[in-house]
Amino acid sequence: MIKAESLRSKTANLQPDDSFGKSIPDSPLSDIDQGVAQTFLRLILTVSTNFINLPSDQIDTGIDDALKLIGAFAKGDRCYVFQFSQDGHEMSNTHEWCDKGIDPQMHRLQGLTTSNLPWFYEKICKGDVVHVPDVTQLPSEAQAEKAEWQEEKIQSIIIVPIACRGTIIGCIGLDAVKEKRFWPDETISLLRVMGEIFANALQRERSVKSLRESEEMYRALFENANDAIFLMKEDTFVDCNTQTLRMFCCTREDVIGQPPYKFSPPVQPDGRDSKEKALEKIYSALFGYRQSFEWQHCRLDGTPFDTEVSLNRTEIGGKTYVQAIVRNISRRKEAEEALRKSEGKYRSIFENSIEGIFQTTPEGRYLSANPSLVKMYGYSSMEEMSAAITNVQQQYVSPEDRNKMEALFKENGYVEGFETQLYRKDGAKIWISMTARVVRDESGKVVCYEGTSEDITTRKEMEQLIKSERETFYGILQKAPYGAALIDRDGQYLFINPEYTSITGYNLEDIPTGKEWYAKAFPDERYRQYVIEVWKKDKKDMEGGGINKTFNVVCKDKTTKEIEFRPALLDDGRVIVMLVDITERKQTEEALRASEDYLKTIFNYMQIGMVIIDPESHTIVDVNSAGAGLIGADIMNIVDLECHSFICPAERGMCPITDLKQTVDNEEEILIRIDGQKVPVIKTVVPVTVKGRRYLLESFIDITERKRSEQALQENEKKFRSLFEGSRDAIYMTAADGQLIDANQAFLDLFGYSREEIVQSNAKQVYATAKDRNVFKKTMEERGSLRDFEIELLKKDGTIMDCLLSVTTKRGEDGKIIEYNGIVRDITAYKKAQEMIHHMAYHDPLTGLPNRTLFNDRLNMAIARAQRGGKKIAVMMLDIDKFKSINDKYGHESGDKLLKTVAERLGNALRKGDTIARMGGDEFLIIVPETEKAADVLVVAQKILTVFQTPFDCNGFKLSSSTSIGVAMYPEDGDNGEALIRCADIAMYSVKAKGGNNFCIYVPEIEGK
């Protein structure tokens, strides 16, 4: 934008003799034809009246209409408006009217560099009017302008600057293309007046648009927040977001006007009265002390749930409110409770699921399978199936399917709904749908694949049968010489043949259902209802073979055809509709309605207030009914009064027209009614001449409602900005390229950035991996938004967080994304709780060693490897000699310390590939895999005995202890885990019977002793 010099009486007027600077008189109507003057005044009054209360979304159309009126009045070939960029470096043609036969130029006059037209731009910036009757006579310093205007075929041109509050924001101009033209002074005055009217309208449009966009942005953040958000006036709810209604299972009417303790039990978990405690927190917040605390709420039906609450004082529209942000922490509480759940719950789900559930090694061997999967594949037990299937690839009818699934595992880490054929035990083929995921250990190594399988054989057989029948049926209809459509009983179009499309132009994508067909083929609502009623009335006749019907159909190319329809009802309830084009095109044209006088229509329906004032005495000469109603008095009581006494805010000697010499005063003013009430109005004043005498014509209209709307927009913008800043979730906004635009304090706190760093940062830098960024980008392209998307993000210091990400987008007029709005929640603690639950299900809580469940899984895997490699396995069972005496003498705490120390020493003594597990009490089990000979076991046993030779330091006591060890060998002592553990147990008790502190390798002879 450019600061303007005084715009009064400054004209760059290029006459044929190259003279510039002719002054424009103050009263353009004083020396011109009376008829032209009246037309001039009607034009100004018409345009200014239209713009008074014109909605902001109709301003562009209003400007286009006004340009047409200006062009007609000035006898120009083209009338247009240019707007300058904020920095004044560019200008664009935003509005244009062209006379018949004149080529539009607006499409090519976008983003013009103002420095390329220096002569023109300098004069407009000074506030001069550029009037060039003959473009060929432009001076040498205007050669760039001459070349541009001649390219547009312009012979004469006049351009007037548009200024708003002392700043040049653009210009309005007229071109003569057909012949040279010299425009009179009233044309320049008209363009000046219109420029002022356009300036006010464009400024209002920008202000309203800015307020609306700001309100929409913060309203979207408010409504899409993951937390419930309330506004309270003291202890009464006055507003809430959508998440509140979901969280409390109620409607907005159930909340508004209610106190907060309505949604709480009578007493909080700490024993305090809910109402008393709630009021204490609310009034502390009102006094400026931010409140954060846990609270038990109730849904509308009385169901209790746990929350975290944050209370803050906020000022909106000059009033004080309390903003409450409520977060449902029931899931966190449930996760804490889940830590105390036993492994039995998950085992029950596994055993009783109706779907097949499995775990397999990456090499393809079954680790576990539930009864449903075993039965699905035709086996009697998991052991039988595991022994028979050493590699799951042997089950696949097409081994390539297994390779495809493994490729998906490698790419995505999971498969979902993967359909393939497998062999059952008896050789029969079945179809299954498989959903599975990759399980990795802490180092990222693949441990196993686990998932579910569903038998879909019956569904596949039915699909094949239906496909075969459909192909035969559709083949007949495809070649039919008439149009044909197949419709199901719900009105869904299943098939349309080529002839149908040839007649109507519609294909299956155009009319997927009968609803779309009726809407497009019969766009006239009354005729459409008539067609529908005819079909309904004769529906019974259709069962007897169908009745021909003829209707006028609007085709896809918008032509109307007369078409004959014949329906046929099939046994399964579907309908075949056949149609033939019997159209004889009829063309009729509607007679043009006689045009009515445009200005007369405007004046007959004009609802604005108008008064005529004597400029010398400033007394009111006349007033219309609308004006009298707005002033609040009868016409007779208004005439002859001085305008300064009540309706005009200007003091004596400061009249905009008579004293300040303004051509038009088109601004927001205050009108003072007879009763003293102040009313905001838009006021326009123009000089008029009636019967040779000069008067001032003032028009004004009440804009009270518009001012209230603008105030409401401002208050809403402030309210949602407060909610944005007060949210406990991290909220951010970025441009389409990821550049951060804004972020709330919670975002800065979570990621560790300062506000200065944010504006120089890009959201892409917080993704932990490129893969996460690509998955996010792909999902946004497919869905357009995200809710609770789980992803890893980086803090500024490099810390990785597990987060839930919700993102919405804002699109431009071309449909492309121009802005992202996101909400981030840190769920790292919740993820760690889940990992702890999984660890507790497979490990001893005291020693951290594997428990019986994990031990059995590892033993089964070791046996499977030994079978393939022809190796031996040693299973050792040991317990601590006289452990009960130690517990009784030194206490359970010392006993627990002894158990943990034993576990630690055993781990240090054995190999990394050996498994040590605690069975409970003082019993431990050890797997020594890939043993070559019995002598190797003796070495391990001796190491364990040596571990116990050093006294144990337990809570200040030096405890000496020993152990008894029983050893069983695979495959000599058993071919399964249960048999090996039993033999090791017998051998261990044989040692204990002999005094302990030794080991024994199982032989059958010791069982009878």
PDB file of C-alpha atoms in Angstrom, residues 804-951:
ATOM      1  CA  LEU A 804      -1.098 -39.351  19.390  1.00  0.00           C
ATOM      2  CA  LEU A 805      -1.447 -36.921  16.475  1.00  0.00           C
ATOM      3  CA  SER A 806      -4.727 -35.416  15.209  1.00  0.00           C
ATOM      4  CA  VAL A 807      -4.549 -33.209  12.090  1.00  0.00           C
ATOM      5  CA  THR A 808      -7.086 -31.305  10.005  1.00  0.00           C
ATOM      6  CA  THR A 809      -6.457 -29.321   6.838  1.00  0.00           C
ATOM      7  CA  LYS A 810      -7.555 -26.060   5.308  1.00  0.00           C
ATOM      8  CA  ARG A 811      -7.845 -25.935   1.518  1.00  0.00           C
ATOM      9  CA  GLY A 812      -7.768 -23.068  -0.922  1.00  0.00           C
ATOM     10  CA  GLU A 813     -10.274 -22.364  -3.670  1.00  0.00           C
ATOM     11  CA  ASP A 814      -8.373 -24.728  -5.990  1.00  0.00           C
ATOM     12  CA  GLY A 815      -8.799 -27.604  -3.518  1.00  0.00           C
ATOM     13  CA  LYS A 816      -5.102 -27.752  -2.599  1.00  0.00           C
ATOM     14  CA  ILE A 817      -4.012 -27.889   1.035  1.00  0.00           C
ATOM     15  CA  ILE A 818      -2.790 -24.497   2.244  1.00  0.00           C
ATOM     16  CA  GLU A 819      -2.641 -25.107   5.994  1.00  0.00           C
ATOM     17  CA  TYR A 820      -2.420 -27.929   8.550  1.00  0.00           C
ATOM     18  CA  ASN A 821      -3.876 -27.671  12.075  1.00  0.00           C
ATOM     19  CA  GLY A 822      -2.575 -30.308  14.484  1.00  0.00           C
ATOM     20  CA  ILE A 823      -2.995 -31.498  18.088  1.00  0.00           C
ATOM     21  CA  VAL A 824      -0.247 -33.576  19.740  1.00  0.00           C
ATOM     22  CA  ARG A 825      -0.566 -35.652  22.940  1.00  0.00           C
ATOM     23  CA  ASP A 826       2.406 -37.364  24.660  1.00  0.00           C
ATOM     24  CA  ILE A 827       1.531 -41.042  25.433  1.00  0.00           C
ATOM     25  CA  THR A 828       5.049 -42.214  26.299  1.00  0.00           C
ATOM     26  CA  ALA A 829       4.068 -43.156  29.881  1.00  0.00           C
ATOM     27  CA  TYR A 830       1.054 -45.106  28.621  1.00  0.00           C
ATOM     28  CA  LYS A 831       3.221 -47.085  26.149  1.00  0.00           C
ATOM     29  CA  LYS A 832       5.721 -47.938  28.888  1.00  0.00           C
ATOM     30  CA  ALA A 833       2.860 -49.244  31.053  1.00  0.00           C
ATOM     31  CA  GLN A 834       1.786 -51.555  28.219  1.00  0.00           C
ATOM     32  CA  GLU A 835       5.359 -52.843  27.827  1.00  0.00           C
ATOM     33  CA  MET A 836       5.517 -53.509  31.579  1.00  0.00           C
ATOM     34  CA  ILE A 837       2.310 -55.575  31.411  1.00  0.00           C
ATOM     35  CA  HIS A 838       3.786 -57.717  28.620  1.00  0.00           C
ATOM     36  CA  HIS A 839       7.046 -58.207  30.595  1.00  0.00           C
ATOM     37  CA  MET A 840       5.152 -59.235  33.761  1.00  0.00           C
ATOM     38  CA  ALA A 841       3.192 -61.871  31.836  1.00  0.00           C
ATOM     39  CA  TYR A 842       6.422 -63.773  30.983  1.00  0.00           C
ATOM     40  CA  HIS A 843       8.868 -62.981  33.812  1.00  0.00           C
ATOM     41  CA  ASP A 844       9.199 -63.596  37.535  1.00  0.00           C
ATOM     42  CA  PRO A 845       8.531 -60.301  39.374  1.00  0.00           C
ATOM     43  CA  LEU A 846      11.162 -60.947  42.084  1.00  0.00           C
ATOM     44  CA  THR A 847      14.218 -62.021  40.086  1.00  0.00           C
ATOM     45  CA  GLY A 848      13.338 -60.801  36.598  1.00  0.00           C
ATOM     46  CA  LEU A 849      14.009 -64.300  35.242  1.00  0.00           C
ATOM     47  CA  PRO A 850      11.654 -65.991  32.736  1.00  0.00           C
ATOM     48  CA  ASN A 851       8.626 -67.639  34.371  1.00  0.00           C
ATOM     49  CA  ARG A 852       7.165 -71.080  33.641  1.00  0.00           C
ATOM     50  CA  THR A 853       5.251 -69.897  30.536  1.00  0.00           C
ATOM     51  CA  LEU A 854       8.303 -68.365  28.839  1.00  0.00           C
ATOM     52  CA  PHE A 855      10.500 -71.295  29.972  1.00  0.00           C
ATOM     53  CA  ASN A 856       8.127 -73.812  28.322  1.00  0.00           C
ATOM     54  CA  ASP A 857       8.124 -71.819  25.055  1.00  0.00           C
ATOM     55  CA  ARG A 858      11.934 -71.686  24.977  1.00  0.00           C
ATOM     56  CA  LEU A 859      12.190 -75.384  25.840  1.00  0.00           C
ATOM     57  CA  ASN A 860       9.859 -76.306  22.968  1.00  0.00           C
ATOM     58  CA  MET A 861      11.940 -74.152  20.597  1.00  0.00           C
ATOM     59  CA  ALA A 862      15.182 -75.752  21.855  1.00  0.00           C
ATOM     60  CA  ILE A 863      13.714 -79.254  21.307  1.00  0.00           C
ATOM     61  CA  ALA A 864      12.682 -78.297  17.767  1.00  0.00           C
ATOM     62  CA  ARG A 865      16.186 -77.037  16.967  1.00  0.00           C
ATOM     63  CA  ALA A 866      17.753 -80.142  18.503  1.00  0.00           C
ATOM     64  CA  GLN A 867      15.514 -82.381  16.344  1.00  0.00           C
ATOM     65  CA  ARG A 868      16.688 -80.598  13.205  1.00  0.00           C
ATOM     66  CA  GLY A 869      20.375 -80.516  14.179  1.00  0.00           C
ATOM     67  CA  GLY A 870      20.664 -83.898  15.909  1.00  0.00           C
ATOM     68  CA  LYS A 871      21.870 -82.250  19.139  1.00  0.00           C
ATOM     69  CA  LYS A 872      21.293 -82.998  22.818  1.00  0.00           C
ATOM     70  CA  ILE A 873      19.645 -80.790  25.442  1.00  0.00           C
ATOM     71  CA  ALA A 874      20.159 -80.797  29.193  1.00  0.00           C
ATOM     72  CA  VAL A 875      17.293 -79.692  31.474  1.00  0.00           C
ATOM     73  CA  MET A 876      18.393 -78.912  35.047  1.00  0.00           C
ATOM     74  CA  MET A 877      16.166 -78.406  38.079  1.00  0.00           C
ATOM     75  CA  LEU A 878      17.692 -77.068  41.260  1.00  0.00           C
ATOM     76  CA  ASP A 879      16.505 -75.712  44.581  1.00  0.00           C
ATOM     77  CA  ILE A 880      18.288 -74.134  47.543  1.00  0.00           C
ATOM     78  CA  ASP A 881      19.025 -76.546  50.385  1.00  0.00           C
ATOM     79  CA  LYS A 882      17.351 -75.676  53.682  1.00  0.00           C
ATOM     80  CA  PHE A 883      15.800 -72.520  52.210  1.00  0.00           C
ATOM     81  CA  LYS A 884      12.801 -72.741  54.567  1.00  0.00           C
ATOM     82  CA  SER A 885      15.114 -72.613  57.573  1.00  0.00           C
ATOM     83  CA  ILE A 886      16.781 -69.474  56.189  1.00  0.00           C
ATOM     84  CA  ASN A 887      13.362 -67.810  55.704  1.00  0.00           C
ATOM     85  CA  ASP A 888      12.239 -68.745  59.218  1.00  0.00           C
ATOM     86  CA  LYS A 889      15.482 -67.615  60.892  1.00  0.00           C
ATOM     87  CA  TYR A 890      16.351 -64.442  58.941  1.00  0.00           C
ATOM     88  CA  GLY A 891      12.962 -63.403  57.571  1.00  0.00           C
ATOM     89  CA  HIS A 892      11.328 -63.326  54.128  1.00  0.00           C
ATOM     90  CA  GLU A 893      13.132 -60.134  53.117  1.00  0.00           C
ATOM     91  CA  SER A 894      16.496 -61.886  53.536  1.00  0.00           C
ATOM     92  CA  GLY A 895      15.095 -64.920  51.735  1.00  0.00           C
ATOM     93  CA  ASP A 896      14.052 -62.765  48.790  1.00  0.00           C
ATOM     94  CA  LYS A 897      17.500 -61.140  48.697  1.00  0.00           C
ATOM     95  CA  LEU A 898      19.072 -64.633  48.616  1.00  0.00           C
ATOM     96  CA  LEU A 899      16.865 -65.660  45.672  1.00  0.00           C
ATOM     97  CA  LYS A 900      17.790 -62.547  43.676  1.00  0.00           C
ATOM     98  CA  THR A 901      21.504 -63.020  44.380  1.00  0.00           C
ATOM     99  CA  VAL A 902      21.317 -66.675  43.308  1.00  0.00           C
ATOM    100  CA  ALA A 903      19.616 -65.624  40.074  1.00  0.00           C
ATOM    101  CA  GLU A 904      22.330 -63.015  39.419  1.00  0.00           C
ATOM    102  CA  ARG A 905      25.203 -65.479  40.088  1.00  0.00           C
ATOM    103  CA  LEU A 906      23.639 -68.154  37.885  1.00  0.00           C
ATOM    104  CA  GLY A 907      23.306 -65.648  35.044  1.00  0.00           C
ATOM    105  CA  ASN A 908      26.984 -64.728  35.325  1.00  0.00           C
ATOM    106  CA  ALA A 909      28.096 -68.359  35.475  1.00  0.00           C
ATOM    107  CA  LEU A 910      26.193 -69.731  32.488  1.00  0.00           C
ATOM    108  CA  ARG A 911      26.349 -69.015  28.752  1.00  0.00           C
ATOM    109  CA  LYS A 912      24.216 -66.349  27.064  1.00  0.00           C
ATOM    110  CA  GLY A 913      22.418 -69.034  25.068  1.00  0.00           C
ATOM    111  CA  ASP A 914      21.353 -70.908  28.241  1.00  0.00           C
ATOM    112  CA  THR A 915      17.945 -70.181  29.784  1.00  0.00           C
ATOM    113  CA  ILE A 916      17.480 -69.745  33.552  1.00  0.00           C
ATOM    114  CA  ALA A 917      13.918 -69.587  34.917  1.00  0.00           C
ATOM    115  CA  ARG A 918      12.335 -69.431  38.348  1.00  0.00           C
ATOM    116  CA  MET A 919       9.392 -71.785  38.885  1.00  0.00           C
ATOM    117  CA  GLY A 920       8.384 -70.330  42.260  1.00  0.00           C
ATOM    118  CA  GLY A 921       9.640 -70.693  45.805  1.00  0.00           C
ATOM    119  CA  ASP A 922      13.323 -71.654  45.708  1.00  0.00           C
ATOM    120  CA  GLU A 923      13.111 -73.796  42.539  1.00  0.00           C
ATOM    121  CA  PHE A 924      14.986 -72.883  39.342  1.00  0.00           C
ATOM    122  CA  LEU A 925      15.030 -74.533  35.897  1.00  0.00           C
ATOM    123  CA  ILE A 926      17.905 -74.312  33.385  1.00  0.00           C
ATOM    124  CA  ILE A 927      18.046 -75.205  29.674  1.00  0.00           C
ATOM    125  CA  VAL A 928      21.522 -76.062  28.332  1.00  0.00           C
ATOM    126  CA  PRO A 929      20.978 -76.390  24.530  1.00  0.00           C
ATOM    127  CA  GLU A 930      23.156 -78.017  21.853  1.00  0.00           C
ATOM    128  CA  THR A 931      25.037 -80.299  24.283  1.00  0.00           C
ATOM    129  CA  GLU A 932      27.424 -82.708  22.586  1.00  0.00           C
ATOM    130  CA  LYS A 933      27.907 -85.249  25.435  1.00  0.00           C
ATOM    131  CA  ALA A 934      27.058 -85.891  29.100  1.00  0.00           C
ATOM    132  CA  ALA A 935      30.490 -84.696  30.212  1.00  0.00           C
ATOM    133  CA  ASP A 936      29.579 -81.168  29.088  1.00  0.00           C
ATOM    134  CA  VAL A 937      26.684 -81.225  31.558  1.00  0.00           C
ATOM    135  CA  LEU A 938      28.964 -82.210  34.406  1.00  0.00           C
ATOM    136  CA  VAL A 939      31.025 -79.058  33.825  1.00  0.00           C
ATOM    137  CA  VAL A 940      27.889 -76.870  33.971  1.00  0.00           C
ATOM    138  CA  ALA A 941      26.639 -78.604  37.125  1.00  0.00           C
ATOM    139  CA  GLN A 942      30.021 -78.103  38.806  1.00  0.00           C
ATOM    140  CA  LYS A 943      29.914 -74.376  37.923  1.00  0.00           C
ATOM    141  CA  ILE A 944      26.544 -74.078  39.621  1.00  0.00           C
ATOM    142  CA  LEU A 945      27.764 -75.849  42.785  1.00  0.00           C
ATOM    143  CA  THR A 946      30.771 -73.494  42.837  1.00  0.00           C
ATOM    144  CA  VAL A 947      28.396 -70.484  42.762  1.00  0.00           C
ATOM    145  CA  PHE A 948      27.040 -71.537  46.164  1.00  0.00           C
ATOM    146  CA  GLN A 949      30.485 -71.963  47.825  1.00  0.00           C
ATOM    147  CA  THR A 950      30.824 -68.192  48.378  1.00  0.00           C
ATOM    148  CA  PRO A 951      28.586 -66.955  51.287  1.00  0.00           C
TER     149      PRO A 951
END
